[in-house]
Coordinates of C-alpha atoms and ligand atoms in Angstrom, one line a residue:
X25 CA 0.0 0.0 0.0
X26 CA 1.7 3.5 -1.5
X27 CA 1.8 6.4 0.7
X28 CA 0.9 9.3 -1.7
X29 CA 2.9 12.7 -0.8
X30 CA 1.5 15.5 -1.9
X31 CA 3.6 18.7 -2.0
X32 CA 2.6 22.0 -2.0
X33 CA 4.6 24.0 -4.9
X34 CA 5.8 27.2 -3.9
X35 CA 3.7 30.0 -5.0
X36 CA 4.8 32.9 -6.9
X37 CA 4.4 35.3 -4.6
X38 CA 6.2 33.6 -1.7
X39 CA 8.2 36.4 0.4
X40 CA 9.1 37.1 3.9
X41 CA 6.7 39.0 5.8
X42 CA 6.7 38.0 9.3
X43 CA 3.2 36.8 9.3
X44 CA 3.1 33.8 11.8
X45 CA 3.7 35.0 16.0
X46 CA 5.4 32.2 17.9
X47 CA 7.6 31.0 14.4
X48 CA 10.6 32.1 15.1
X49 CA 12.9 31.6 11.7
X50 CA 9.5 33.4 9.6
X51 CA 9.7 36.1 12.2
X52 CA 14.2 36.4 12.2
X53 CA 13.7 36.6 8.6
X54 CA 11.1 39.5 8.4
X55 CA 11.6 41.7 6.0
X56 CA 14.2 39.9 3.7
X57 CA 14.0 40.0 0.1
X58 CA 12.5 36.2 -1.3
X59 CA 13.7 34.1 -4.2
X60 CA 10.4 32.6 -5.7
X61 CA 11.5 30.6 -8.2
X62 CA 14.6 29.2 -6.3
X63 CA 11.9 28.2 -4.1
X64 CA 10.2 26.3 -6.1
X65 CA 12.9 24.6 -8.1
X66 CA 14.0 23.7 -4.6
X67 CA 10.6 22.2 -3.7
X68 CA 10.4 20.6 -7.0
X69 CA 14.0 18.8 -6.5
X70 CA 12.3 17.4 -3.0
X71 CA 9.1 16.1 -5.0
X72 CA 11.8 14.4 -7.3
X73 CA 14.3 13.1 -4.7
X74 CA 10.8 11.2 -3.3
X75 CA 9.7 9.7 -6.7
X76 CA 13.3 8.3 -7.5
X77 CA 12.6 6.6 -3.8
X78 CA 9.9 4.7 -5.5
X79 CA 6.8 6.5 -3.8
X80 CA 4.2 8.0 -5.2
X81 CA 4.0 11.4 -5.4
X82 CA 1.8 14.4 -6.3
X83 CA 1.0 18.3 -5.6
X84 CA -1.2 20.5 -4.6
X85 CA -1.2 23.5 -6.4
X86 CA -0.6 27.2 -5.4
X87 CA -3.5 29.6 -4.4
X88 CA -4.3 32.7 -6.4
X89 CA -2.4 35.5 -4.9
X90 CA -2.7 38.2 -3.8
X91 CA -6.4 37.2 -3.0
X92 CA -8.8 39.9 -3.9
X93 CA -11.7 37.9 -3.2
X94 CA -10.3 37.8 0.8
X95 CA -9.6 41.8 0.8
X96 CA -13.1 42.5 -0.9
X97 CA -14.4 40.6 2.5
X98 CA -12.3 43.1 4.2
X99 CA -13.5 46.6 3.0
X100 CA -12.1 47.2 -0.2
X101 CA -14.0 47.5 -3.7
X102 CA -13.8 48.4 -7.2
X103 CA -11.9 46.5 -10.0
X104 CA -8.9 44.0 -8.6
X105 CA -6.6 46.9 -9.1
X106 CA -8.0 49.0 -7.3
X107 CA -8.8 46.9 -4.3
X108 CA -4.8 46.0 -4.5
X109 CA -4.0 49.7 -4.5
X110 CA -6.3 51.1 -2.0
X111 CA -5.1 48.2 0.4
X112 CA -1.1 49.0 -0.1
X113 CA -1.6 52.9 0.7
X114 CA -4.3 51.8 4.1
X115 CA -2.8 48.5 5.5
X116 CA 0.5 47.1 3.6
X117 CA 0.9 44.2 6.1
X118 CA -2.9 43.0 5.4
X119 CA -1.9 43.2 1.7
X120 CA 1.4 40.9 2.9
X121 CA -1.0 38.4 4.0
X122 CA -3.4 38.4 0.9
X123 CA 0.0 37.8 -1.0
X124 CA 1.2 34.9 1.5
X125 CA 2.4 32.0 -0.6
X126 CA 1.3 30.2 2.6
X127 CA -0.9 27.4 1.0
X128 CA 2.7 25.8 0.2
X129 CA 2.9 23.9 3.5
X130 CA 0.4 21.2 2.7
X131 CA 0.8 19.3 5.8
X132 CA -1.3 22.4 7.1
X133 CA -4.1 21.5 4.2
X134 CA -5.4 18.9 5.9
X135 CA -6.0 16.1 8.1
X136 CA -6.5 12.5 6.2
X137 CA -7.2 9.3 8.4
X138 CA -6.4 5.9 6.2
X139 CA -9.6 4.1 5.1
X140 CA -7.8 1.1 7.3
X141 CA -8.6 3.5 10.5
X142 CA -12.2 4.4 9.7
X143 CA -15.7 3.3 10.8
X144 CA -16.9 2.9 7.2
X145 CA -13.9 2.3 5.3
X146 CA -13.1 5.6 3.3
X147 CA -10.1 7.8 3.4
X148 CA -11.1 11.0 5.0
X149 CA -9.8 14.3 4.9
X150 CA -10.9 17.1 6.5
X151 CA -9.5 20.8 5.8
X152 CA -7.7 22.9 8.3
X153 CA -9.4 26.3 9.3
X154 CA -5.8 27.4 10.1
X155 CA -8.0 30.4 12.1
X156 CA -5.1 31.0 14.6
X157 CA -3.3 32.9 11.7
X158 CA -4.9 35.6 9.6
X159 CA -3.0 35.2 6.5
X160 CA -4.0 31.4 6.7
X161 CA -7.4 31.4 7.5
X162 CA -7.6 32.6 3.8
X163 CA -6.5 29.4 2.6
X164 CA -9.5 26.9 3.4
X165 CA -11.8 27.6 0.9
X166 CA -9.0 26.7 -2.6
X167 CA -7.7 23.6 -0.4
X168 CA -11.1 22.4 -0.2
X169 CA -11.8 23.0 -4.0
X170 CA -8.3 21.1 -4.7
X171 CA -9.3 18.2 -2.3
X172 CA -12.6 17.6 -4.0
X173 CA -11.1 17.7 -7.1
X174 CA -8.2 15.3 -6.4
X175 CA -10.2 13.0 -4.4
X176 CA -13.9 13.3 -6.2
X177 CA -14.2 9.6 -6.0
X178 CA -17.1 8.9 -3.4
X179 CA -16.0 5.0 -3.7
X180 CA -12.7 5.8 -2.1
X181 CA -13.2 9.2 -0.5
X182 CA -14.7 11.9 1.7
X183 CA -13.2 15.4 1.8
X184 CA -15.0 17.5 4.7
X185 CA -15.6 21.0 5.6
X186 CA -13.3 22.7 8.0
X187 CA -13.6 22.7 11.3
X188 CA -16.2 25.3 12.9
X189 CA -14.6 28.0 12.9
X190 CA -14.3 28.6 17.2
X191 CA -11.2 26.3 17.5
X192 CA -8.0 26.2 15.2
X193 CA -7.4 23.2 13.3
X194 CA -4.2 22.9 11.7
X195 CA -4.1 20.0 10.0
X196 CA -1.7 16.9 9.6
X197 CA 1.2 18.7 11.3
X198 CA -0.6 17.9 14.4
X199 CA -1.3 13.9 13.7
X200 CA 0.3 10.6 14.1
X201 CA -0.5 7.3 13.0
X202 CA 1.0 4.3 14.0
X203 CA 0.5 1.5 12.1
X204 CA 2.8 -1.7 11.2
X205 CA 1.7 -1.5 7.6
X206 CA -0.1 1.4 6.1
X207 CA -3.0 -1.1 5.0
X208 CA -3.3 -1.8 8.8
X209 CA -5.7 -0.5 10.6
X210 CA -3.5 2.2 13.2
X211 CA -3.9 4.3 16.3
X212 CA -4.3 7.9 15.4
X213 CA -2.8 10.5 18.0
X214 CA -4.1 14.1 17.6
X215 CA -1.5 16.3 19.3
X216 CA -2.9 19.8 20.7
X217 CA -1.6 22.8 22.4
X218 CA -3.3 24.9 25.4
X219 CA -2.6 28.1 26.0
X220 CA -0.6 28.8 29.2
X221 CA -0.1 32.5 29.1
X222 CA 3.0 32.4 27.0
X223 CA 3.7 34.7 24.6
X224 CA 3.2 32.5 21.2
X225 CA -0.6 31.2 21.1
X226 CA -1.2 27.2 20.8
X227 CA -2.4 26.4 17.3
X228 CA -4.4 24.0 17.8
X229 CA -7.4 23.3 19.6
X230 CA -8.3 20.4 21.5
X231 CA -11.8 20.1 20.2
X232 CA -11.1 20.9 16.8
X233 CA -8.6 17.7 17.3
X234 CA -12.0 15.6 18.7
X235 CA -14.0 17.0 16.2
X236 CA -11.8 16.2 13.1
X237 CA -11.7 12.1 15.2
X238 CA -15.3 12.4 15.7
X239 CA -15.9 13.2 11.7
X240 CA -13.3 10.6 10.3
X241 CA -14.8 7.9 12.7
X242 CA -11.3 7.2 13.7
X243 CA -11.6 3.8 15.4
X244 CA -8.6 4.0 17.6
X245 CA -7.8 7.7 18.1
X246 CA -5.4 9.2 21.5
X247 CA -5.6 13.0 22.3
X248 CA -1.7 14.4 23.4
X249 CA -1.0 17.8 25.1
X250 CA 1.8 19.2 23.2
X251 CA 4.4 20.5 26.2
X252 CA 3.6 24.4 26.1
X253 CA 7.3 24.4 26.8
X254 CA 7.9 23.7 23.1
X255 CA 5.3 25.9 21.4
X256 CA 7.3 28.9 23.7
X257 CA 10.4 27.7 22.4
X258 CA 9.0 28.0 18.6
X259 CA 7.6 24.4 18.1
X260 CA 4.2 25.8 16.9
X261 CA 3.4 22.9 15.2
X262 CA 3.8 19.2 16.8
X263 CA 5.9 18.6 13.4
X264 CA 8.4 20.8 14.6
X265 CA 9.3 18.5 17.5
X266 CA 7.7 15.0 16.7
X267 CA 7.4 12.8 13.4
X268 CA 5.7 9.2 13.3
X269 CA 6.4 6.9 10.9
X270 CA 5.4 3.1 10.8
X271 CA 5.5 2.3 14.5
X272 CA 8.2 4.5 15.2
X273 CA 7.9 7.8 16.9
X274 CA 10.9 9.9 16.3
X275 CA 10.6 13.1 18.4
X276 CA 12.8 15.1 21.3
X277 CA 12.1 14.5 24.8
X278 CA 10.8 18.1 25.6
X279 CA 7.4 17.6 23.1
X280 CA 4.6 16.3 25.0
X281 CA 3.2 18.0 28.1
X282 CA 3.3 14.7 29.6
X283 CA 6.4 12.9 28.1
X284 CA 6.0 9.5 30.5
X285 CA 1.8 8.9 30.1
X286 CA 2.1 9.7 26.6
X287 CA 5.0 7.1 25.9
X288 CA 3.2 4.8 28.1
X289 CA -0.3 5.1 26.0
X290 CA 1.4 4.4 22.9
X291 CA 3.6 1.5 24.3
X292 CA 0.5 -0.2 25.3
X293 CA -1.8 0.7 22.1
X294 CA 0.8 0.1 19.6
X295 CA 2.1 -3.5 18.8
X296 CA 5.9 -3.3 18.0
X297 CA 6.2 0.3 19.3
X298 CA 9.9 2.0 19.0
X299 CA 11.0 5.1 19.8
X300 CA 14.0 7.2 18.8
X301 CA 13.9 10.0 20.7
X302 CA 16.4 12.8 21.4
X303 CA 17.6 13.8 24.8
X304 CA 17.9 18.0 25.5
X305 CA 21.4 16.7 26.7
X306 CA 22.5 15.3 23.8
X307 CA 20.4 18.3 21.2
X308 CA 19.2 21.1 23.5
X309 CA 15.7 22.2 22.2
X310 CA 16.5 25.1 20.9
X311 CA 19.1 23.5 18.0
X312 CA 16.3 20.7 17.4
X313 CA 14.0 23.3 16.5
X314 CA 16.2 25.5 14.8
X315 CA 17.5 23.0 12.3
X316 CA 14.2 21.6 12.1
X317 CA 15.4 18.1 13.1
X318 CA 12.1 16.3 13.8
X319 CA 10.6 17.9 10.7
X320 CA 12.5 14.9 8.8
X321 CA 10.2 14.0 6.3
X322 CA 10.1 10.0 7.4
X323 CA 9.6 7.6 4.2
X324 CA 9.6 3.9 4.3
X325 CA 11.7 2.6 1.3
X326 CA 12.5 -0.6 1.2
X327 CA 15.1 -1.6 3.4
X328 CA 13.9 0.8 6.3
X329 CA 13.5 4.2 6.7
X330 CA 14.8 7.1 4.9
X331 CA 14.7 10.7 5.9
X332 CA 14.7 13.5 4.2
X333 CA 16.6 16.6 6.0
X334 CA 16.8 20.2 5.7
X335 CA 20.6 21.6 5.4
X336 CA 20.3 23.3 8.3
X337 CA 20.2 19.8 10.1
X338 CA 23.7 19.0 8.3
X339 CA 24.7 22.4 9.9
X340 CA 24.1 21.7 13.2
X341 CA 26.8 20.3 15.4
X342 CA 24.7 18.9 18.3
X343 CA 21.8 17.6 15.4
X344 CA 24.4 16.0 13.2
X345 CA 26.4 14.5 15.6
X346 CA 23.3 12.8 16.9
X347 CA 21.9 11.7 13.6
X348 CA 24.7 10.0 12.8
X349 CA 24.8 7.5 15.9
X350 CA 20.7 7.0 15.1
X351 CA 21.7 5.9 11.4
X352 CA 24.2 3.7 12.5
X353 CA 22.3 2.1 15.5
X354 CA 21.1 -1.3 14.0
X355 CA 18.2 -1.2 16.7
X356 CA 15.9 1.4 14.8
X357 CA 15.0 1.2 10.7
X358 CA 16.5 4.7 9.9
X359 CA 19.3 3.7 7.5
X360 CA 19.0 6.9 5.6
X361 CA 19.5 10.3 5.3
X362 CA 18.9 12.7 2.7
X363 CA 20.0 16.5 3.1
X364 CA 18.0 18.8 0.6
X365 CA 18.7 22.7 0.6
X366 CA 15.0 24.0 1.3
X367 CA 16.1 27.1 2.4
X368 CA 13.5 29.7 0.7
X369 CA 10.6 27.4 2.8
X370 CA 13.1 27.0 6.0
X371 CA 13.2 30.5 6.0
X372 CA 9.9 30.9 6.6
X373 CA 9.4 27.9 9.5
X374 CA 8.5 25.5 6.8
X375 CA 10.8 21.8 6.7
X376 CA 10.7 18.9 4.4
X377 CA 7.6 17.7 6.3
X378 CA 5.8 20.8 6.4
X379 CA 6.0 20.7 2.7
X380 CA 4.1 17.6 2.4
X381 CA 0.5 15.9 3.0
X382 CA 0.8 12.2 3.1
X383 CA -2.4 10.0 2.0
X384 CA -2.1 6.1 2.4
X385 CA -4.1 4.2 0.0
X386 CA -4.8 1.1 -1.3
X387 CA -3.3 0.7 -5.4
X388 CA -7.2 0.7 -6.3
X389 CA -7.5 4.2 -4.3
X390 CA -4.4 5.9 -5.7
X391 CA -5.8 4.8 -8.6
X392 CA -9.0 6.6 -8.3
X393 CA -7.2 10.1 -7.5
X394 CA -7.0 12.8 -10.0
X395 CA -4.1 11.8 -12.2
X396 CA -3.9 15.8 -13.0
X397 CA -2.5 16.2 -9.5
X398 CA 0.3 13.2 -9.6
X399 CA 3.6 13.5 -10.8
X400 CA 6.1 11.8 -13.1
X401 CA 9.4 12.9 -14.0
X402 CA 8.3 14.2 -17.3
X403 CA 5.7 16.2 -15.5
X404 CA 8.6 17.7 -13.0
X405 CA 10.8 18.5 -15.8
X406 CA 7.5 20.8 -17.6
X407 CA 6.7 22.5 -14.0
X408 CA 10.6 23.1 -13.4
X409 CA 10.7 24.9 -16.9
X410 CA 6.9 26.4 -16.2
X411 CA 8.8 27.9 -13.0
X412 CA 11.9 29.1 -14.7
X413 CA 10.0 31.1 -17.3
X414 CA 7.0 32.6 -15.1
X415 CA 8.2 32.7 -11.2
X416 CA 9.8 35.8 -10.1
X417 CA 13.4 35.6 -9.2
X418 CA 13.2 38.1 -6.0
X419 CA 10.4 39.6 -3.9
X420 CA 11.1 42.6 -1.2
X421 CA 8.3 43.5 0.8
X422 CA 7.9 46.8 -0.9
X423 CA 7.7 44.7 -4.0
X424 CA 4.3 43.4 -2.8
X425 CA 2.1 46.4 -3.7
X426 CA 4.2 46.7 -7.4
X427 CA 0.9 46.3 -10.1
X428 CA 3.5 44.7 -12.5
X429 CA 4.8 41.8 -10.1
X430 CA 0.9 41.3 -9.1
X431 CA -0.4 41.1 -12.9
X432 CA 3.2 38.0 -12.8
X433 CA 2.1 36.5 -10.1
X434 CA -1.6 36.0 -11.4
X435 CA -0.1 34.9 -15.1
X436 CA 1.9 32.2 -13.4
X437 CA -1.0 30.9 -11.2
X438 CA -2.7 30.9 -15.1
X439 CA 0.3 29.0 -17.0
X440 CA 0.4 26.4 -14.0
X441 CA -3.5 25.9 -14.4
X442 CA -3.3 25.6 -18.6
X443 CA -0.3 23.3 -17.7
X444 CA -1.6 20.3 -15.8
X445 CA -5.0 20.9 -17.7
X446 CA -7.2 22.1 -14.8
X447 CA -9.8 24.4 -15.8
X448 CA -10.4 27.6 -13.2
X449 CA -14.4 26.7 -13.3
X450 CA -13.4 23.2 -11.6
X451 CA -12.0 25.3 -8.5
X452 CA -14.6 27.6 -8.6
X453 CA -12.7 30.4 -9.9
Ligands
SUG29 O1 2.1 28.5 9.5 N1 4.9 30.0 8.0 C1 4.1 28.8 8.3 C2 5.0 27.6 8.4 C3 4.2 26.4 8.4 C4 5.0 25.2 8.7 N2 4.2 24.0 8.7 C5 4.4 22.9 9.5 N3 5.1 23.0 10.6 N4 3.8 21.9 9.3 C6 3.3 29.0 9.5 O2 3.8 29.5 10.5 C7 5.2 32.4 7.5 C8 4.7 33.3 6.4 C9 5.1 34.7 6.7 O3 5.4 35.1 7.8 O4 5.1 35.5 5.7 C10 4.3 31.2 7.7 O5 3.1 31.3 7.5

């Protein structure tokens, strides 16, 4: 049973505003001039680095920015132009956030429980309200037109409306699944924060957690406080500190509220359990979250595991040092490491596992899912050429309210769409 990845491709009009309180490399890097297209050629090497690792893999496509339709629901009128303009001279951050390429970090699309885990057998997915941060609360509506395009098929699927709008969901950077085989039926853990009076808010809410359960009819689900600890120290996601793959958990020891009960609940729910966990001795916190360490995108290949690693891993003494002793430790399935420069996304708090949704299926349901968002090499070699000829190579934040690099940004998002064939009707546009 394949485990489809589906990337987000960098949008046109990525760039470094400082959007997201409590991430601290988006908010160090404030300000700095983006390289768009180096972005996305670098995303588009990870989606190829995965396919040549035998797994199937896909995207999800960029949404239209800078989003009109979103600043029309915040005051402004008249023709696009003019909403654009009157919102640079009034408010350039808000006009920051309609231009947030933020939709790229897929594993914040969505959450998807297996059909193995479900009451009635389907693979469900439900979109992330992502209401805990303005510039991505805008990106619900185009996720949940490209998830009911890709996944259409009622035999296989169901694709559900976000979570009411009262508690932040943020999707699959805040869920587990154990399982010894993805065609097994596994324990999901839904990890959520609670606010403790720190300074950087808790993403996401524990009944938006229950509620996405409740929906999938996740048969074997556990609820995990993430340690508020963590979220202060700039893990604002679980995926910053904690990655499952298989039945391995591979996380640092300062990520769950309640490190010992938690370890304890999956010891005793998961058959063949493992853990590789790093101690704050051996990588203090602050490096593992920094270098993005436990954002490793995990992959089973087929001698073990593989992981796929930001450079800044590579860079880090304490991180690489440790890494290598977990590679060479016959007692754990990691036997492989991949270091991929992912800068432009690490830049703005986004690793090589925030860049990706993963959907088990059966062959019959991977079969069933929009070819138009799957991938082949031939296909990667079009986009990477699509990117080189229509992605801007630089974006400063005064750049943003520019009429020219808009009109660029909106051609692009048109010479994708003519590209892999999807008409704008079918997303509603
Ligand atoms: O939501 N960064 C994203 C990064 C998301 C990473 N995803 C996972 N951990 N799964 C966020 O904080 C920064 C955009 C800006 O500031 O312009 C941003 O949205």
């Amino acid at each position: 049973m394949p485990e489809l990845q589906l990337d987000g491709l960098v949008g046109p009009s990525h760039n470094y505003a400082g959007l997201s309180l409590g991430n601290v490399a988006a908010t160090l890097n404030a300000g700095a001039t983006s390289a768009p297209r180096k972005a996305a050629l670098q995303g588009l090497s990870k989606m190829r680095l995965v396919l040549s690792l035998g797994l199937p893999q896909g995207l999800l496509l960029p949404h239209r920015r800078p989003n009109t339709l979103w600043l029309r629901g915040l005051g402004f009128e008249g023709a696009d132009a003019e909403v654009l303009a009157a919102c640079a001279a009034d408010d350039p951050q808000l006009l920051a956030a309609a231009s947030s390429a933020s939709a790229m970090w897929t594993a914040n699309a969505a959450t998807v429980s297996p059909a193995a885990d479900t009451a009635d057998g389907l693979t469900h997915l439900t979109v992330a309200n992502l209401v805990s941060m303005p510039h991505r609360s805008q990106e619900w509506p185009e996720t949940l037109a490209q998830l009911r395009l890709a996944f259409a098929d009622s035999r296989h699927f169901a694709v559900h409306w976000p979570v009411a709008p009262g508690f932040g969901d943020e999707g699959a950077a805040n869920h587990m699944r154990f399982a010894p085989s993805p065609a097994a039926e596994g324990v999901e853990v839904f990890v959520y924060g609670v606010g403790r009076g720190g300074a950087f808010p808790a993403r996401q809410h524990p009944r938006a957690s229950q509620a996405v359960a409740r929906a999938h009819g996740v048969k074997k689900a556990l609820f995990v406080e993430q340690a508020d600890a963590a979220i202060q120290a700039g893990a604002f996601h679980n995926d910053v500190v904690a990655v499952s793959n298989g039945t391995l958990l591979f996380a640092h020891e300062e990520a769950f509220a309640d490190r010992g009960a938690t370890l304890a609940a999956l010891e005793a729910r998961v058959p063949g359990f493992q853990l590789v966990e790093a101690s704050s001795a051996d990588v203090p916190l602050a490096d593992a979250i920094s270098a993005y360490l436990f954002n490793a995108a995990l992959l089973t290949v087929e001698d073990g595991i593989a992981l796929i690693l930001p450079k800044e891993a590579e860079e880090t003494e304490t991180v690489w040092r440790w890494l290598q002793r977990v590679r060479q430790d016959g007692s754990n399935p990691i036997n492989h490491l991949h270091v991929m420069d992912l800068r432009e996304s690490m830049k703005n708090g986004g690793g090589p596992a925030c860049l990706r949704l993963r959907v088990p299926l059966s062959e019959e349901a991977l079969a069933a899912v929009d070819p138009r968002f799957l991938l082949d090499e031939r296909r990667l070699d079009r986009l990477e050429r699509l990117v080189e000829a229509h992605w801007p190579q630089a974006i400063a934040p005064a750049d943003l309210s520019d009429p020219e690099l808009q009109a660029q940004c909106a051609a692009a998002h048109r010479a994708l769409l003519a590209e892999l064939a999807i008409r704008p009707e079918e997303l509603g546009f």
